[in-house]
Short mmCIF file of C-alpha atoms and ligand atoms in Angstrom, two decimals:
data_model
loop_
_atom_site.label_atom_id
_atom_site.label_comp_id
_atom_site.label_asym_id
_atom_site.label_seq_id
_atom_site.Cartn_x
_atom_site.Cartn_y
_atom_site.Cartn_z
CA UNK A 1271 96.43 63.59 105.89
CA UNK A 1272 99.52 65.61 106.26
CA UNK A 1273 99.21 69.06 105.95
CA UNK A 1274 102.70 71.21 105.19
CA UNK A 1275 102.87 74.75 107.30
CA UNK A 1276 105.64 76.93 107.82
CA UNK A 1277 107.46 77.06 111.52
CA UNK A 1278 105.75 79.55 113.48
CA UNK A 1279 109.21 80.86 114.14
CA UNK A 1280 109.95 81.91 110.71
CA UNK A 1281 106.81 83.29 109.70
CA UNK A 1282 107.39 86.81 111.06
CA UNK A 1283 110.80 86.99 108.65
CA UNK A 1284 109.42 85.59 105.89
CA UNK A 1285 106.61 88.67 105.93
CA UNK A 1286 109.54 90.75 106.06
CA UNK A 1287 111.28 89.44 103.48
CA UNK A 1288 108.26 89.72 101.30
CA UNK A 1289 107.87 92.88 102.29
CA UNK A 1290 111.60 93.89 101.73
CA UNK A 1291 111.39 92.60 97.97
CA UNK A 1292 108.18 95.00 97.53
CA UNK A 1293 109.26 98.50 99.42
CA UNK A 1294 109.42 100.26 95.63
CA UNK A 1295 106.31 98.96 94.61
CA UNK A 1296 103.98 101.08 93.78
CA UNK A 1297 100.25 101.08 95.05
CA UNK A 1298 98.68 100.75 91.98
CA UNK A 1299 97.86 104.17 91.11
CA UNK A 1300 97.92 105.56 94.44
CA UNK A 1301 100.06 108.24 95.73
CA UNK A 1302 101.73 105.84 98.04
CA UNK A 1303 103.86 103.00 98.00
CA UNK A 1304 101.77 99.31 98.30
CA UNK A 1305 104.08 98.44 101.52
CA UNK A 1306 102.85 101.97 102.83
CA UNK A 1307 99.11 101.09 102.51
CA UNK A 1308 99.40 97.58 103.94
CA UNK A 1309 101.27 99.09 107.31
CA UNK A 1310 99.16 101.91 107.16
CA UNK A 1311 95.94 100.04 107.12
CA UNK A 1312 97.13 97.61 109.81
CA UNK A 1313 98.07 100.81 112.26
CA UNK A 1314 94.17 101.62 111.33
CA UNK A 1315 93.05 98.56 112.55
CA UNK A 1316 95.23 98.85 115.42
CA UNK A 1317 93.88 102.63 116.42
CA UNK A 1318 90.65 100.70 116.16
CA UNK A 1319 91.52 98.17 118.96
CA UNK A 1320 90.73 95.25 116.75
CA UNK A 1321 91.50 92.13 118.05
CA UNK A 1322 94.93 91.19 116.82
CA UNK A 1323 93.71 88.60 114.23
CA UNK A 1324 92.15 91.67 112.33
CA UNK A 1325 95.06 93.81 112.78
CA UNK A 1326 96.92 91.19 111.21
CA UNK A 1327 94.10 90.60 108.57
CA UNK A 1328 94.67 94.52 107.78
CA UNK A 1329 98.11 94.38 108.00
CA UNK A 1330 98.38 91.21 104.87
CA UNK A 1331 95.32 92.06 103.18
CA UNK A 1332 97.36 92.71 99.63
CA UNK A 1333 99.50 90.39 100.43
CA UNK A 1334 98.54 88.75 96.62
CA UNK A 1335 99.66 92.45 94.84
CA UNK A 1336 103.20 91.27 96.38
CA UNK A 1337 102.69 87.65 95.27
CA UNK A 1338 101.65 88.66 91.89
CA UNK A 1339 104.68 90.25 89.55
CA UNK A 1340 102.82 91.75 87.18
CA UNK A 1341 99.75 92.68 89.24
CA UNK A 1342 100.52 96.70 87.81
CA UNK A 1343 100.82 95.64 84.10
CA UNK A 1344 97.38 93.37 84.63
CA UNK A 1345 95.41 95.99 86.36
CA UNK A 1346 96.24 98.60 83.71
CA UNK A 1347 95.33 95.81 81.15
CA UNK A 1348 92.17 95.35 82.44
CA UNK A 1349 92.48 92.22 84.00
CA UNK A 1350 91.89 91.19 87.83
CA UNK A 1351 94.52 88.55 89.09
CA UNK A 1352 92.49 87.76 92.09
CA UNK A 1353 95.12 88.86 94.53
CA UNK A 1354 92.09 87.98 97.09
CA UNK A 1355 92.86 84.76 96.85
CA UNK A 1356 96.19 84.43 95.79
CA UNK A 1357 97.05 86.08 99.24
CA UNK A 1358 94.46 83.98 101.42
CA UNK A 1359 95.95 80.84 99.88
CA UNK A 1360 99.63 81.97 100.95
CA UNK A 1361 98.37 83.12 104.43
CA UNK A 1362 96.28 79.86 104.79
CA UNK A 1363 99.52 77.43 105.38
CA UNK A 1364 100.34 80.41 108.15
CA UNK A 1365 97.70 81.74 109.60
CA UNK A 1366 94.11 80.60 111.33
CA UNK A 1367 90.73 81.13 109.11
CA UNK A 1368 89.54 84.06 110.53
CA UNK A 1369 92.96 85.69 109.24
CA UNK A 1370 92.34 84.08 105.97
CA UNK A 1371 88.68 84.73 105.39
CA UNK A 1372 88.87 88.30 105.91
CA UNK A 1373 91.80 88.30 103.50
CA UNK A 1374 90.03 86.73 101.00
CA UNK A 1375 86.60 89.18 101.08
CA UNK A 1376 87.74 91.85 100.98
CA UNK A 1377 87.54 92.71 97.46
CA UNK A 1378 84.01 91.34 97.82
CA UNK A 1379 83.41 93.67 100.70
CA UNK A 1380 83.80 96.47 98.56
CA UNK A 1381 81.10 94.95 95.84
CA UNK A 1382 78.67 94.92 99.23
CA UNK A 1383 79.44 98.33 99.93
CA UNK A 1384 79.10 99.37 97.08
CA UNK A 1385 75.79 97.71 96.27
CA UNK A 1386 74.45 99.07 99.82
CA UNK A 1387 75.87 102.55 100.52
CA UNK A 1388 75.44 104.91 97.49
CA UNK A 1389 77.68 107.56 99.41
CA UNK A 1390 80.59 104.71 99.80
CA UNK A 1391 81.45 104.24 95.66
CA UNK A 1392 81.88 108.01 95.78
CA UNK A 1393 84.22 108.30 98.57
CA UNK A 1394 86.18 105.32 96.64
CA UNK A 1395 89.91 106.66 95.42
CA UNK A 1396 89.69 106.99 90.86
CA UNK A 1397 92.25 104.03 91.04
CA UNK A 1398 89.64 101.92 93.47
CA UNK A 1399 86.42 102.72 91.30
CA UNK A 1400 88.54 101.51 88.07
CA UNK A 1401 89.56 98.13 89.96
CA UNK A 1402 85.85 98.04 90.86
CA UNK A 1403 84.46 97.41 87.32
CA UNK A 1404 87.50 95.08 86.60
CA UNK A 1405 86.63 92.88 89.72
CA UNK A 1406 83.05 92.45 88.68
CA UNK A 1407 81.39 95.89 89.78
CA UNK A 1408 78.58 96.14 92.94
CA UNK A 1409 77.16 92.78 93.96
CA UNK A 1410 73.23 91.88 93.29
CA UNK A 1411 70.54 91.86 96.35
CA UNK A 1412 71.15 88.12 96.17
CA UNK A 1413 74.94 88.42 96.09
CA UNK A 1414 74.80 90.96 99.16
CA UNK A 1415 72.83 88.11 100.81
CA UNK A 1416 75.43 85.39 100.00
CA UNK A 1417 78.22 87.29 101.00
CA UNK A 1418 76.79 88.45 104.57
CA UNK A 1419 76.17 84.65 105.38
CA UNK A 1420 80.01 83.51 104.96
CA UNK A 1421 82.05 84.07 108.14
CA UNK A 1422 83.64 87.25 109.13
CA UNK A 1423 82.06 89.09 106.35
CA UNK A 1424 81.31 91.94 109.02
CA UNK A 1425 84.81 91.64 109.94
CA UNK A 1426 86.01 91.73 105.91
CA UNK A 1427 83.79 94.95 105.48
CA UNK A 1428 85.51 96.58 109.08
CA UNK A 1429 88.69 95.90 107.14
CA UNK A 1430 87.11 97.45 103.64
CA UNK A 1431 86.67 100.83 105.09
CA UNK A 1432 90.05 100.52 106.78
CA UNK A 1433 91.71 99.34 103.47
CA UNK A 1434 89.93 102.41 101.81
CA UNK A 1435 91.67 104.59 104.59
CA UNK A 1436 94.50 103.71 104.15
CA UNK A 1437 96.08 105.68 101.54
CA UNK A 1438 97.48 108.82 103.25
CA UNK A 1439 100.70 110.24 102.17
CA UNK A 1440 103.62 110.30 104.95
CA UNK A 1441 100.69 108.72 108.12
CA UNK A 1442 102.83 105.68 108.56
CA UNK A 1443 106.48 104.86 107.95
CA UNK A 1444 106.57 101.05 106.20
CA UNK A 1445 108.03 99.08 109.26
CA UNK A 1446 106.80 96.07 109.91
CA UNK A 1447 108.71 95.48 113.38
CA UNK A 1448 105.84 97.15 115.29
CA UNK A 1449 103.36 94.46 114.48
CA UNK A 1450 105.73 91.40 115.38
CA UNK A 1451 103.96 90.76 118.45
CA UNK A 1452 100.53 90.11 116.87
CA UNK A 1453 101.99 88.49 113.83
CA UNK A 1454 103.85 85.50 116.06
CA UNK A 1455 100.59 85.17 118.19
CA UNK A 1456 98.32 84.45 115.52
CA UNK A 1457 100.41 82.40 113.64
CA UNK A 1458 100.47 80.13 116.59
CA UNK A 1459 97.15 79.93 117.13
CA UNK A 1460 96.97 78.81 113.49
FE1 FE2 B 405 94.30 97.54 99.99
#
């Protein structure tokens, strides 16, 4: 069957350009903007010496708040738009699975760690613990077990605690041209 995907080449610019149509966004209800937290979190991951799959992972992990318009207006209505999943779909025609899955649990990493650290839902910005109840709130003993069996769920909840990081004012400028390297080299290995 043929299966459409993007030129390696142009992935790296069309990240950008995504990126480019999102610098005012804001981080829903954070004190920085959402490109800010996705560059910050990927320098995390990168300080970390994650293999550069991750630091990509890190890097597009809300890719779906920039793919959703209205993710803001949503959120504040109380509703989740899975942008989980809407941004693992978009960076499955790109990118290889391990990119992908950690994309898309990473909202469920924060229902495990939530469900297994009581000192981690504290820690968790206001903004966070309000997206927490709309997303479904802490996961079940037997949902903890489902979720740890899926692959790179150790690797999702690495890029949880990162994510959760990630939201210091003025740590990282928003340019994307430092990761270009590790975005081109996973792509083609997709
Ligand atoms: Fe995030």
């Amino acid at each position: 069957m043929f299966t459409w995907r993007v030129s390696k080449q142009s992935i790296f610019d069309e990240i950008q350009s995504l990126f480019e149509t999102a610098k005012a966004k804001e981080y829903l209800g954070e004190d920085i903007t959402l490109i800010e937290h996705m560059v910050q979190c990927g320098d995390l991951a990168k300080l970390n010496r994650a293999p550069d799959w991750l630091v990509v992972a890190a890097l597009l992990h809300d890719l779906g708040h920039i793919l959703i318009p209205d993710a803001q207006e949503a959120q504040d209505a109380g509703s989740d738009r899975h942008h989980d999943e809407v941004g693992a779909s978009w960076l499955a025609q790109r990118f290889p699975s391990n990119v992908v899955q950690a994309v898309k649990l990473h909202v469920d990493a924060k229902k495990y760690l939530v469900a297994t650290n009581p000192e981690y839902f504290e820690k968790l910005s206001d903004s966070s613990k309000k997206t927490l109840g709309i997303q479904g709130g802490a996961f079940s003993a037997k949902e903890c077990e489902e979720f740890l069996r899926q692959d790179f769920a150790n690797e999702a909840i690495q890029l949880r605690i990162w994510d959760d990081a990630a939201k210091v004012r003025g740590m990282s400028d928003a340019t994307l041209d430092r990761f270009r390297h590790e975005i081109q080299k996973v792509a083609s290995q997709g």
